[in-house]
Coordinates of C-alpha atoms and ligand atoms in Angstrom, one line a residue:
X1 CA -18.5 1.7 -9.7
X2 CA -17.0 -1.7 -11.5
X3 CA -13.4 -1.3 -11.1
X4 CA -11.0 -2.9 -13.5
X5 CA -7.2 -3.8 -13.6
X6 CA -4.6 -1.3 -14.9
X7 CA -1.5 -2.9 -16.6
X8 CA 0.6 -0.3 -14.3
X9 CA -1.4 -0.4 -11.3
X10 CA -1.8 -4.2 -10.6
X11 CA 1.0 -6.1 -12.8
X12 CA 4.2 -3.3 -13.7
X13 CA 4.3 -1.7 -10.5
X14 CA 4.5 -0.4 -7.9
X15 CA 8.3 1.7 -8.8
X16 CA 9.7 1.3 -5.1
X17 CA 12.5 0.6 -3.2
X18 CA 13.1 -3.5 -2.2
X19 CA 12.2 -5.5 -1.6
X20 CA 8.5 -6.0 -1.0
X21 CA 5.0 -5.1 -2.9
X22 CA 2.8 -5.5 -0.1
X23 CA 5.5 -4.6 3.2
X24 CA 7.4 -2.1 1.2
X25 CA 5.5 -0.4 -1.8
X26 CA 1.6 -0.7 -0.2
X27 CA 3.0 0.7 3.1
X28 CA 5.0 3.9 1.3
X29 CA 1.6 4.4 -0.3
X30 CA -0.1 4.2 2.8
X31 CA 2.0 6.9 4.3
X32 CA 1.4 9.1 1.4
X33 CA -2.2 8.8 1.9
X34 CA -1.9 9.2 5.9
X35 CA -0.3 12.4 5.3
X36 CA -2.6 13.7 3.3
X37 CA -6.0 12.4 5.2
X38 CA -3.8 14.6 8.5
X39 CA -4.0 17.6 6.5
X40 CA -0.6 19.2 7.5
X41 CA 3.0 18.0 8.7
X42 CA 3.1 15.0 11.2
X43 CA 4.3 15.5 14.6
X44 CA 3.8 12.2 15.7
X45 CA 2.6 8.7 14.4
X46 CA 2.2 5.7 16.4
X47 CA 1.3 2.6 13.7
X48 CA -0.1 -0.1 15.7
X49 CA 0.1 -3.6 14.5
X50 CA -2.0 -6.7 15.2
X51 CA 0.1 -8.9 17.3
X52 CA -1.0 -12.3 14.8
X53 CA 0.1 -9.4 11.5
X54 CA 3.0 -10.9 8.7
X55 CA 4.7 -8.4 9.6
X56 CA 5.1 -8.9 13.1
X57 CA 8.6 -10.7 12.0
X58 CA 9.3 -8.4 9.1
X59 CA 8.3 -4.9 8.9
X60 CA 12.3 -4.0 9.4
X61 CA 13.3 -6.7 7.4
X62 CA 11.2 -5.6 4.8
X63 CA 11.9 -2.2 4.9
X64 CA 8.0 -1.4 6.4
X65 CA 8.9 1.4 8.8
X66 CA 10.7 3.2 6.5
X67 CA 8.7 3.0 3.5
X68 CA 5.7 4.6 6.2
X69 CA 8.0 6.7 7.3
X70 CA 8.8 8.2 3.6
X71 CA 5.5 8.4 3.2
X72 CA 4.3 10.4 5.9
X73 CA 7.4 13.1 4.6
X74 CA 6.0 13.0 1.6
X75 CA 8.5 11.4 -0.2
X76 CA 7.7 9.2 -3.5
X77 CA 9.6 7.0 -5.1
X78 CA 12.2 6.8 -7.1
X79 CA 13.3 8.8 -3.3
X80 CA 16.7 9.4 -1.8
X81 CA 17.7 8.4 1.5
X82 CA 15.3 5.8 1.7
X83 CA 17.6 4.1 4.4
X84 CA 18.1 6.9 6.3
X85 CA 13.9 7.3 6.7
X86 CA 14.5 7.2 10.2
X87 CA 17.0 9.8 10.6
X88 CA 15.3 12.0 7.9
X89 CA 12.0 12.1 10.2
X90 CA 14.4 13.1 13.3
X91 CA 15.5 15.8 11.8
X92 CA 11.7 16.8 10.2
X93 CA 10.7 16.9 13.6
X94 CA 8.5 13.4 13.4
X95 CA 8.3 11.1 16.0
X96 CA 7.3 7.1 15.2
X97 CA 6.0 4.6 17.1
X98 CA 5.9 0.6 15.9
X99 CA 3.7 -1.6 18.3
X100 CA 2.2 -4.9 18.0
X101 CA -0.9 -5.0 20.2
X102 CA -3.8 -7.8 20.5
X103 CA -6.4 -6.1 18.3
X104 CA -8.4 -7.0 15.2
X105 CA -8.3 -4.7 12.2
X106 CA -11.5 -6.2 10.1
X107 CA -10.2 -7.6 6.6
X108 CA -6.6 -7.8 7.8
X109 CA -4.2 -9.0 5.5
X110 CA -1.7 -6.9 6.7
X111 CA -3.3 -4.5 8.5
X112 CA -2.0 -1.2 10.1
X113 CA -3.6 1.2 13.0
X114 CA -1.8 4.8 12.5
X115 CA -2.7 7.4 15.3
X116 CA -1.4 10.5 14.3
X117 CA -1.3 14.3 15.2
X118 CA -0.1 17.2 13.6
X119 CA 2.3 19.9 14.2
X120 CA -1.0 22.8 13.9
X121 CA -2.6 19.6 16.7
X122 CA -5.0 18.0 14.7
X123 CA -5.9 14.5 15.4
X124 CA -7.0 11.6 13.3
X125 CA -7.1 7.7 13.7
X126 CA -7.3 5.8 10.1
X127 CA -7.2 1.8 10.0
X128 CA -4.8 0.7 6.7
X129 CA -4.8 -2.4 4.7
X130 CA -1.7 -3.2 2.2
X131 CA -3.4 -5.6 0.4
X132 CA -0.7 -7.2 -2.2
X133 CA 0.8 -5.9 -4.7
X134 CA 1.8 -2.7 -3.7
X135 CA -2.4 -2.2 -3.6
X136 CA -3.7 -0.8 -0.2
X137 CA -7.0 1.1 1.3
X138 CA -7.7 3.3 4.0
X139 CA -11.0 1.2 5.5
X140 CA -11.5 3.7 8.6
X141 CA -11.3 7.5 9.3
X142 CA -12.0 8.1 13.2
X143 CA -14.5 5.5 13.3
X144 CA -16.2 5.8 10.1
X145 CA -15.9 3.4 7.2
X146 CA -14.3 4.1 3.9
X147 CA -12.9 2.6 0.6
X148 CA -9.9 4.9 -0.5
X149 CA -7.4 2.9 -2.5
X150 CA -5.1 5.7 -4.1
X151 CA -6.5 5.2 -7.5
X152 CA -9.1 8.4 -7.8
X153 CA -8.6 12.2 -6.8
X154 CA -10.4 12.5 -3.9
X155 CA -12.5 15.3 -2.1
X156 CA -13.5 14.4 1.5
X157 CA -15.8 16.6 3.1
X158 CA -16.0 16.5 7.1
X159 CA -19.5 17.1 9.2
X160 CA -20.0 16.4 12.9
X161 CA -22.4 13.6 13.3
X162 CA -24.9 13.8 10.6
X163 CA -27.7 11.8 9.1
X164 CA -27.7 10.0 5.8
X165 CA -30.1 12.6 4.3
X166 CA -27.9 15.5 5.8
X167 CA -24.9 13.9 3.9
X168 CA -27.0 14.0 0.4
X169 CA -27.4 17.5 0.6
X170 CA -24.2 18.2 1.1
X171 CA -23.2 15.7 -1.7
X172 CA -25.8 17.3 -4.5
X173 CA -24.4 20.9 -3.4
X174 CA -21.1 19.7 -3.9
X175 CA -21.4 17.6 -7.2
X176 CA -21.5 20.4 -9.8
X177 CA -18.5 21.5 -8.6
X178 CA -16.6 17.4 -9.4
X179 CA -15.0 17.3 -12.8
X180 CA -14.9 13.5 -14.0
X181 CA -16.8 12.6 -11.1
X182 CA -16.7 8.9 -10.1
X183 CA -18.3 7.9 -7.1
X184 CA -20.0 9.8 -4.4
X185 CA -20.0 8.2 -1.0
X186 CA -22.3 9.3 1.9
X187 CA -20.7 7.9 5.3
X188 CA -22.4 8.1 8.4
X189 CA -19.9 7.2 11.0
X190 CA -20.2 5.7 14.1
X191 CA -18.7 8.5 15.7
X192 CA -19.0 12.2 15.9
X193 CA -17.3 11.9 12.4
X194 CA -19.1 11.4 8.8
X195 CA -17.8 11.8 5.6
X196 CA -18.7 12.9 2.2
X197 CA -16.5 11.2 -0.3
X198 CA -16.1 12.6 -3.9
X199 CA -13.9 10.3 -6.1
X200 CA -12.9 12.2 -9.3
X201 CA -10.9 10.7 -12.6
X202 CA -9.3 14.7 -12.7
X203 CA -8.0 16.6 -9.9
X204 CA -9.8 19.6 -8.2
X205 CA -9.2 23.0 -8.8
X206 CA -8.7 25.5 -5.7
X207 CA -11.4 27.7 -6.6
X208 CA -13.7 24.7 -6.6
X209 CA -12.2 23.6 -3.1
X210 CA -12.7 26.4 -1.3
X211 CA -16.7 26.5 -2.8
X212 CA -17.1 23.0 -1.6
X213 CA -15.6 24.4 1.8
X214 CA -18.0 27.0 2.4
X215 CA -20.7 24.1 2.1
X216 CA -23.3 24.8 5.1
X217 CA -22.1 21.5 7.8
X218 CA -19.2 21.2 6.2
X219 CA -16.5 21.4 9.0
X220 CA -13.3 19.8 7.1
X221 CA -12.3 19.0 3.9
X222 CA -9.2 17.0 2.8
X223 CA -7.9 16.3 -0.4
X224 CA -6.0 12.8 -1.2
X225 CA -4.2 12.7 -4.6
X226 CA -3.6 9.3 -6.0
X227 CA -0.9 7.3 -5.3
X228 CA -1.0 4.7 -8.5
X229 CA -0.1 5.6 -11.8
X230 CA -3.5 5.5 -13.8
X231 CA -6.0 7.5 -12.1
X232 CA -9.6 5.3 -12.5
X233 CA -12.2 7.0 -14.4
X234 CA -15.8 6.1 -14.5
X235 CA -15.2 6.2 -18.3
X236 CA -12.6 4.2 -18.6
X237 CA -13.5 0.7 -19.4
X238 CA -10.7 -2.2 -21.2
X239 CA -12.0 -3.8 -24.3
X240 CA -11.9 -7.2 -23.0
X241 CA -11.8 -8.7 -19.8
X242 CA -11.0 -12.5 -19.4
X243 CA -8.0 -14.6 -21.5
X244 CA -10.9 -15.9 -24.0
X245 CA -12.6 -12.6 -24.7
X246 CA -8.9 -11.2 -25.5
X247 CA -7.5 -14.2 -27.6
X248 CA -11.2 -13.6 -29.7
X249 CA -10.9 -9.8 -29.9
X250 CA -6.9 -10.4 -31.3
X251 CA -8.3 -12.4 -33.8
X252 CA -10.9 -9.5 -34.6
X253 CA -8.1 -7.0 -34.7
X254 CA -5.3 -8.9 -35.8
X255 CA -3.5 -7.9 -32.7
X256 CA -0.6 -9.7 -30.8
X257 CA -0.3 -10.1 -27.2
X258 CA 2.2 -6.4 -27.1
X259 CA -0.8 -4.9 -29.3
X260 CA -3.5 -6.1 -27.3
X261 CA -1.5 -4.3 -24.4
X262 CA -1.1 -1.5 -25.6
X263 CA -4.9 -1.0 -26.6
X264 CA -5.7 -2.3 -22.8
X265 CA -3.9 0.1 -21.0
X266 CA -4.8 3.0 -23.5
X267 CA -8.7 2.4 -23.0
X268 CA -7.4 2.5 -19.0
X269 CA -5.4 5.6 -18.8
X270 CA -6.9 7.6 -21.2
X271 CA -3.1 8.0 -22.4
X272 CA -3.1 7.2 -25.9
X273 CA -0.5 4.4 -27.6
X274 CA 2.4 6.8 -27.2
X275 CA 1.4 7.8 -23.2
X276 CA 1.6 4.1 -22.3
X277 CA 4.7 3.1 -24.7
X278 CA 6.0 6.2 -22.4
X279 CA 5.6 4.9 -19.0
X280 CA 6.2 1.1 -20.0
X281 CA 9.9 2.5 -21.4
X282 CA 10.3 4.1 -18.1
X283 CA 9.7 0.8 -16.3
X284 CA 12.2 -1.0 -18.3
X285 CA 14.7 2.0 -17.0
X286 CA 14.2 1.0 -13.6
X287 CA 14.7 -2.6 -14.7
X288 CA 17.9 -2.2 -16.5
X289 CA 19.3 0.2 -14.1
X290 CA 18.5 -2.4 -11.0
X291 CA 20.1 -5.0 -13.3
X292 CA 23.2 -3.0 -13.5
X293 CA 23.6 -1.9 -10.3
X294 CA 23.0 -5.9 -9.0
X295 CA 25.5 -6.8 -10.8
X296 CA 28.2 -4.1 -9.9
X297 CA 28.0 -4.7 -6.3
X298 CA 27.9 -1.6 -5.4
X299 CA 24.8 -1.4 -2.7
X300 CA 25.3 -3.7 0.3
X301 CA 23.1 -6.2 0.7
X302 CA 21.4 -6.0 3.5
X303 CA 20.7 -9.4 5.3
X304 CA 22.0 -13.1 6.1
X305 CA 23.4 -14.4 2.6
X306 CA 26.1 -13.3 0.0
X307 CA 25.9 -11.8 -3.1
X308 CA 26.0 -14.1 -5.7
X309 CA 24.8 -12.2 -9.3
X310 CA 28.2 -10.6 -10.6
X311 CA 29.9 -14.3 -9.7
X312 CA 27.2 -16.5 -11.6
X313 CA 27.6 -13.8 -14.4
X314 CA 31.3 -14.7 -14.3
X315 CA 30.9 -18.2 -13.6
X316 CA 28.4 -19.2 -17.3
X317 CA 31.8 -18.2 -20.0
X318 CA 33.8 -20.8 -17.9
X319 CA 34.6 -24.3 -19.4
X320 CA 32.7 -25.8 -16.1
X321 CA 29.2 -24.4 -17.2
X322 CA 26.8 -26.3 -18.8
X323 CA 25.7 -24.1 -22.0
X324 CA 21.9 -23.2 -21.4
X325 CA 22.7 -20.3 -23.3
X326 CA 20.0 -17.4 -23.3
X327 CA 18.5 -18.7 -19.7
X328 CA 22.2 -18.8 -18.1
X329 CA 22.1 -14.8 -19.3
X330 CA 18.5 -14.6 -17.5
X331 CA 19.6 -16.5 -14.0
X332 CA 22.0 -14.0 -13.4
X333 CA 19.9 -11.2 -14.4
X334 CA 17.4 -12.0 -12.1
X335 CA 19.4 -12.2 -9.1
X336 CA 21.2 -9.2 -9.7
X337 CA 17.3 -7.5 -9.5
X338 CA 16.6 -9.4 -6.5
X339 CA 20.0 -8.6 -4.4
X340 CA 19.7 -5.2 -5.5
X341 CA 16.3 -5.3 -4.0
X342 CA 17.4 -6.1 -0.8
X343 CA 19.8 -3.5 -0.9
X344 CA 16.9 -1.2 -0.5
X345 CA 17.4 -0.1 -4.4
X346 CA 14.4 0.9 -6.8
X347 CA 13.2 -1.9 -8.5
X348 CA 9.9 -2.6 -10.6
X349 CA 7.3 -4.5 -8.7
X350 CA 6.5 -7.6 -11.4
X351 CA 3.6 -8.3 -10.1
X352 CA 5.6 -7.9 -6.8
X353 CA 9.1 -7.5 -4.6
X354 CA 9.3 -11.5 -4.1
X355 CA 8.9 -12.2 -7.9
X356 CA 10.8 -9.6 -9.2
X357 CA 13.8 -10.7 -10.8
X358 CA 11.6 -12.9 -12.8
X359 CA 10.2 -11.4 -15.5
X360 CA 13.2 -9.0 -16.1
X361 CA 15.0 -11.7 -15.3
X362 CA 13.5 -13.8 -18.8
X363 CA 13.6 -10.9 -21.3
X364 CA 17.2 -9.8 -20.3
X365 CA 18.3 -13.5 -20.9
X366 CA 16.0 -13.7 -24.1
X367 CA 17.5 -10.1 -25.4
X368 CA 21.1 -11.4 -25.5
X369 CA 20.8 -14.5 -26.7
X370 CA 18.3 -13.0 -29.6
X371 CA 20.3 -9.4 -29.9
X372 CA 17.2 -7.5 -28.9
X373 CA 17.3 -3.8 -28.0
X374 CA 15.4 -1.8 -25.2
X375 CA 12.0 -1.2 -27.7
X376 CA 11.6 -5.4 -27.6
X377 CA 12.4 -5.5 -24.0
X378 CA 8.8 -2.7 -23.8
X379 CA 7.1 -5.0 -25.9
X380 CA 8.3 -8.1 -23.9
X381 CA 7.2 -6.1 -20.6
X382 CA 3.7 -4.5 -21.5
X383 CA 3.3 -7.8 -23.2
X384 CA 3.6 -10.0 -19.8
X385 CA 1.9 -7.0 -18.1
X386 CA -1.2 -8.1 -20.2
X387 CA -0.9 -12.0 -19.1
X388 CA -1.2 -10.4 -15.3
X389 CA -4.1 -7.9 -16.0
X390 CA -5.8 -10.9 -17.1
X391 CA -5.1 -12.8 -13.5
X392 CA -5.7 -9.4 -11.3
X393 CA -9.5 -9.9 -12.3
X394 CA -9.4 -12.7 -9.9
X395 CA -6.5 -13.0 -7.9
X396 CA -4.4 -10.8 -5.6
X397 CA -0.6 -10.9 -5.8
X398 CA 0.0 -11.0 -2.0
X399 CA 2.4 -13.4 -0.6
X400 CA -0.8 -13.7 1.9
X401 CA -2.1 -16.1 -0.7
X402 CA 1.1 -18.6 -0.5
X403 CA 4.3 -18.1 -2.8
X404 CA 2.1 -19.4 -6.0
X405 CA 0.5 -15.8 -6.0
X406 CA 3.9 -14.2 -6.1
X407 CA 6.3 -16.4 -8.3
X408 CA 4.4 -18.8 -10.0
X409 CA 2.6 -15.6 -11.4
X410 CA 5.6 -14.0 -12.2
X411 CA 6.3 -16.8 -14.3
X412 CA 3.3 -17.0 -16.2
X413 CA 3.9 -13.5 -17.2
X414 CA 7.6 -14.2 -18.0
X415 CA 6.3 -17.3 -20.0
X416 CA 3.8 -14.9 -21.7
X417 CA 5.7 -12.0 -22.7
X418 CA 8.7 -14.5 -23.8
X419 CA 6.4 -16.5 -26.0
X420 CA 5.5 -13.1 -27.8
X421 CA 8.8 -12.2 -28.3
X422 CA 9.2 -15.6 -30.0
X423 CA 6.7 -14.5 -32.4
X424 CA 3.8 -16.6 -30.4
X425 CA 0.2 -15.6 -31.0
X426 CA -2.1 -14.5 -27.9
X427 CA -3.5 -17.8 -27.6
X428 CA -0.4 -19.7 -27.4
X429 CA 0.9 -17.1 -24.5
X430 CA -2.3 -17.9 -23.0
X431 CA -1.4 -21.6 -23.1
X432 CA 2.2 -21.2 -21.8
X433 CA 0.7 -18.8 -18.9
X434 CA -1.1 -21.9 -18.6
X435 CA 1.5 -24.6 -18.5
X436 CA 3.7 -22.0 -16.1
X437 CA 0.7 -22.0 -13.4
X438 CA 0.3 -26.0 -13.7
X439 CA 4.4 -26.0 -12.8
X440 CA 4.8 -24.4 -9.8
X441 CA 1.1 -24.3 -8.3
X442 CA 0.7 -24.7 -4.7
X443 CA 4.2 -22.6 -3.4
X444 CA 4.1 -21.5 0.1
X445 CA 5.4 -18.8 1.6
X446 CA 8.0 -19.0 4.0
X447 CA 11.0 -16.9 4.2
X448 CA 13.4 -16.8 6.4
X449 CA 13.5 -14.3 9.0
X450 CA 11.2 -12.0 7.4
X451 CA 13.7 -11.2 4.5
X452 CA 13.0 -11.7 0.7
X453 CA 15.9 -13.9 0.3
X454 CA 15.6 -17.4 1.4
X455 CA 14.0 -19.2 -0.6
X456 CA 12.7 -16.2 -2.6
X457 CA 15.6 -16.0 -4.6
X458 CA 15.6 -19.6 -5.2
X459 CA 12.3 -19.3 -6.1
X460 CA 13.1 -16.5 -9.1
X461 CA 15.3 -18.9 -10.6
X462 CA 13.6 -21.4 -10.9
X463 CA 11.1 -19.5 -12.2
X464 CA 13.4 -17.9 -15.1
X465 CA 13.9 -21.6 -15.7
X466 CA 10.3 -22.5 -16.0
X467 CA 9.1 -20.0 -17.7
X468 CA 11.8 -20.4 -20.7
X469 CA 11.3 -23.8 -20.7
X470 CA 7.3 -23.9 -21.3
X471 CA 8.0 -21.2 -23.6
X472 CA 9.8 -23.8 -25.7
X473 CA 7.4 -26.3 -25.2
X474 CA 4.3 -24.6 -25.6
X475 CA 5.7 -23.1 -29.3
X476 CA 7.1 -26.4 -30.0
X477 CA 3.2 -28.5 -29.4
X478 CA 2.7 -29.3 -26.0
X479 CA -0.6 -29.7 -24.9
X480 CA -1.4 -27.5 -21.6
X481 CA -5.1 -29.2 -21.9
X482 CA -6.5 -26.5 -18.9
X483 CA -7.5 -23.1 -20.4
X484 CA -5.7 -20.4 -18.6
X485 CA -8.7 -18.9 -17.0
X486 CA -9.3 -22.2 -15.5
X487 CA -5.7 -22.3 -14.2
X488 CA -6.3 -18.4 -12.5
X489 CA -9.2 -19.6 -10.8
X490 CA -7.6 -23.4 -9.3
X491 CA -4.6 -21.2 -8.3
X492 CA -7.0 -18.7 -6.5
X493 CA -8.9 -21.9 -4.6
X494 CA -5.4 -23.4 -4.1
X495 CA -4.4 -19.9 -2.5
X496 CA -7.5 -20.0 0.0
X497 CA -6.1 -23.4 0.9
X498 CA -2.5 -22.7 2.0
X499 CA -2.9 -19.5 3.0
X500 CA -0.4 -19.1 6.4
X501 CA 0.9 -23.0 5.8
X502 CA 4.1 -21.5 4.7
X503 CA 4.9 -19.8 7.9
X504 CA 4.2 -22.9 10.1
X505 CA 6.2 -25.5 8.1
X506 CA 8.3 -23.9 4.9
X507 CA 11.8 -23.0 4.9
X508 CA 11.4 -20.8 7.6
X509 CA 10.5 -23.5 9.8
X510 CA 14.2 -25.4 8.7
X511 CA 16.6 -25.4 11.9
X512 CA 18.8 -22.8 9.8
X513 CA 15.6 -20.8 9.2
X514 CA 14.6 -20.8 13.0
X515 CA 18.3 -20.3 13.8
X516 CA 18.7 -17.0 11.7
X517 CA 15.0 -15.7 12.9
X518 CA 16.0 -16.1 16.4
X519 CA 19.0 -13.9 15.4
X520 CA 17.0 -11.2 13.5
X521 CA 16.6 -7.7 15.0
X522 CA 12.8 -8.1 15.1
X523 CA 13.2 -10.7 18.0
X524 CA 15.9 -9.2 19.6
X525 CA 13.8 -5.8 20.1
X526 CA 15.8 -2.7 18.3
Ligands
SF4_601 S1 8.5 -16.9 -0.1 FE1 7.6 -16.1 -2.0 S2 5.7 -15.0 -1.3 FE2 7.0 -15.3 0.5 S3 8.2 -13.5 0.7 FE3 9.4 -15.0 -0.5 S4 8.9 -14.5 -2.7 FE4 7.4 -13.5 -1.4

């Protein structure tokens, strides 16, 4: 089954608490999914690491244990007592291990080993990827190979060791019972484990369960509920694809960049114009609300620099500021997002943790200086939400890919969605997605002691800056001369290039930045 890019799934998203897609949101999805692939509460965990993983240096800065640990209770965001995961699963009665061994978990971008048992005793091994983004995918059940990514309902059916034409049989017994069915997927494992895998766009009701259960060979079944917000469905399919085929069909429909959104995300959810308006107004919510709470200092920050948001804020009505009137409003606005962030708070993932005080960053600045109220600030969102639907056809948000994936893509969808706000036609927020990926291309990523602060937050500002400049410049005639599709796809090549350069000679490699490593609980030992 061709899979596609939701607006909400890839770009907006995930709604999780700071500050990182990929070592915060995919890993509190990955827990959900672990707890439901156990089948009942966890007793234990131990999540083994590779000893060469990202995370090695960051999965407490980053917030990884607890987001796993949230998870496996259950918990979804917007949760409480995020930073108190630890104590929460002391007093559930869970016990978690963190190691970092020498192993190789095939495909590993940040790749995660999570032995688990339950409090009834069962036992189950999966092998995890967080893939960027917030995206992630159980590869391996106790030895056999799968492909569950949290975007389908899914049925899995259990047999001993089976053959493939044991497995079809079971499959064409249980298909009549699949409403919106998907995918099927006959696993033989390696093991004394294979797996019938039924991935539905609805979920499954219990009488239906309980028939598939009674299944002759079927031992097992678990059921694992999506963990995204649009649920994928075979039927389901946008009305373009690339930046050319949507600039042509807005021509067609007389639709802007917002409108072309709005019809994008529809044809993906199945939720109509007002379902997605719906979500997209409570994503700007989260925005605002992490705005606010950034800049009232009322969540500690929780690493090696000060807070800075509520004094720059301050600092732009004073005679000593230079007047760079709405993009003064936007700095300020995106650092409060990003030092709420590493307070642990809920923010909106645009397209990830690193990047996001970007995008919020740009329409808060462009909403006061133009007087715009919350319905512009939707449009302004879904509208750079379409700019990155349009890059997650090729490229992966992961900070695995170098810092360009992260912030100089947060840019191009801040320079998108301002340039529609300016009243900008698809083509020319094409062009100033464009002009933003020629700007910063070739960022590595490098931050310092495993924390989403230096020079991440640097990094959001001067993408605010960038992206309000080009949006000037692009409105006002400048010549971008390299279509935007052609700029997605240098990017990715430049990505493949500098991927892990960061971490051997960035900022993180500064004397400060080996300094404050050295100092950082994740070399001390907890
Ligand atoms: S340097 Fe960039 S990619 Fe790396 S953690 Fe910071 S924001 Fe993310």
């Amino acid at each position: 089954m061709k899979s596609y890019p939701a607006i909400f799934n890839q770009v907006l998203g995930p709604v999780t608490p700071g500050p990182s897609s990929s070592s915060t949101g995919g890993p509190g999805r990955i827990g959900l999914l672990c707890r439901d692939l156990l089948g009942e509460e966890p007793a234990h965990v131990r999540f083994e690491f590779p000893s060469t993983s990202s995370m090695r240096n960051s999965y407490m800065g980053m917030n990884t244990d607890k987001a796993l640990i949230s998870g496996l209770l259950g918990k979804k965001p917007p949760q409480e007592n995020f930073p108190q995961a630890r104590e929460e699963a002391k007093k559930a009665g869970l016990e978690v291990e963190f190691v970092f061994l020498d192993i190789d978990i095939p495909g590993d971008v940040q790749g995660i080993r999570a032995i688990m048992k339950g409090k009834n005793g069962f036992e189950t091994t999966l092998v995890t990827n967080s893939t960027g983004g917030g995206t992630c995918v159980i590869q391996e059940i106790d030895g056999c190979l799968t492909d569950i990514k949290g975007d389908h309902y899914e049925l899995l059916l259990f047999t001993g060791p089976a053959s493939q034409e044991e497995l079809e049989r079971i499959a064409q017994a249980a298909k009549p019972m699949a409403k919106s069915l998907n995918a099927v997927n006959c696993l033989v494992g390696k093991k004394d484990v294979s797996i019938v895998e039924l991935k539905t766009g609805e979920p499954w009701d219990e009488a239906d369960i309980q028939k598939v259960k009674a299944i002759p060979g079927v031992k097992y079944i678990r059921v694992v509920n999506p963990v995204h917000p649009v649920v994928a469905n075979i039927s389901h399919k946008p009305p373009f694809e690339t930046a050319e085929e949507m600039v042509a069909y807005g021509e067609a429909h007389n639709l802007n960049l917002f409108e072309l959104a709005v019809a994008y995300e529809s044809a993906m959810s199945g939720w109509g114009r007002e379902g997605v308006l719906e979500h997209a107004r409570f994503l700007w919510s989260v925005i605002k609300n992490s705005i606010e709470k950034g800049l009232s200092k009322e969540s500690p920050l929780v690493g090696y620099i000060q807070t800075s948001a509520t004094e720059m804020r301050d600092f732009v009505s004073t005679p000593q500021a230079l007047d760079l009137g709405a993009l003064n409003h936007a700095i300020y606005a995106s650092q409060a997002v990003m030092e709420y962030s590493n307070s642990m708070g809920v923010i909106v993932c645009i397209p990830t943790g690193g990047s996001s005080g970007i995008v919020p960053g740009v329409l808060y600045g462009a909403g006061q200086a133009m007087g715009l109220d919350d319905e512009k600030m939707v449009e302004g969102l879904l509208a750079a939400g379409m700019i990155g639907a349009i890059m997650a056809r090729e490229t992966n948000f992961s900070g695995a890919w170098g810092c360009q994936a992260e912030v100089t893509s947060g840019c191009a969808l801040a320079t998108g969605g301002l340039i529609h706000l300016l009243g900008g036609t698809p083509q020319q927020c094409c062009d100033g997605a464009s002009m933003s990926l020629q700007s910063l291309l070739g960022l590595v990523c490098d931050p310092i002691a495993g924390k989403v602060q230096v020079p991440c937050m640097a990094r959001n500002v001067a993408a605010v800056a960038t992206a309000m400049a080009n949006a000037n410049a692009v409105l006002g005639g400048f010549d971008v001369l390299v279509p935007f599709s052609e700029m997605i796809t240098t990017m990715v090549r430049v990505g493949a290039e500098i991927r892990d350069l960061g971490h051997r000679c960035g900022t993180c490699m500064s004397p400060t930045g080996i300094r404050f490593a050295a100092e950082s609980p994740e070399h001390q030992g907890e």
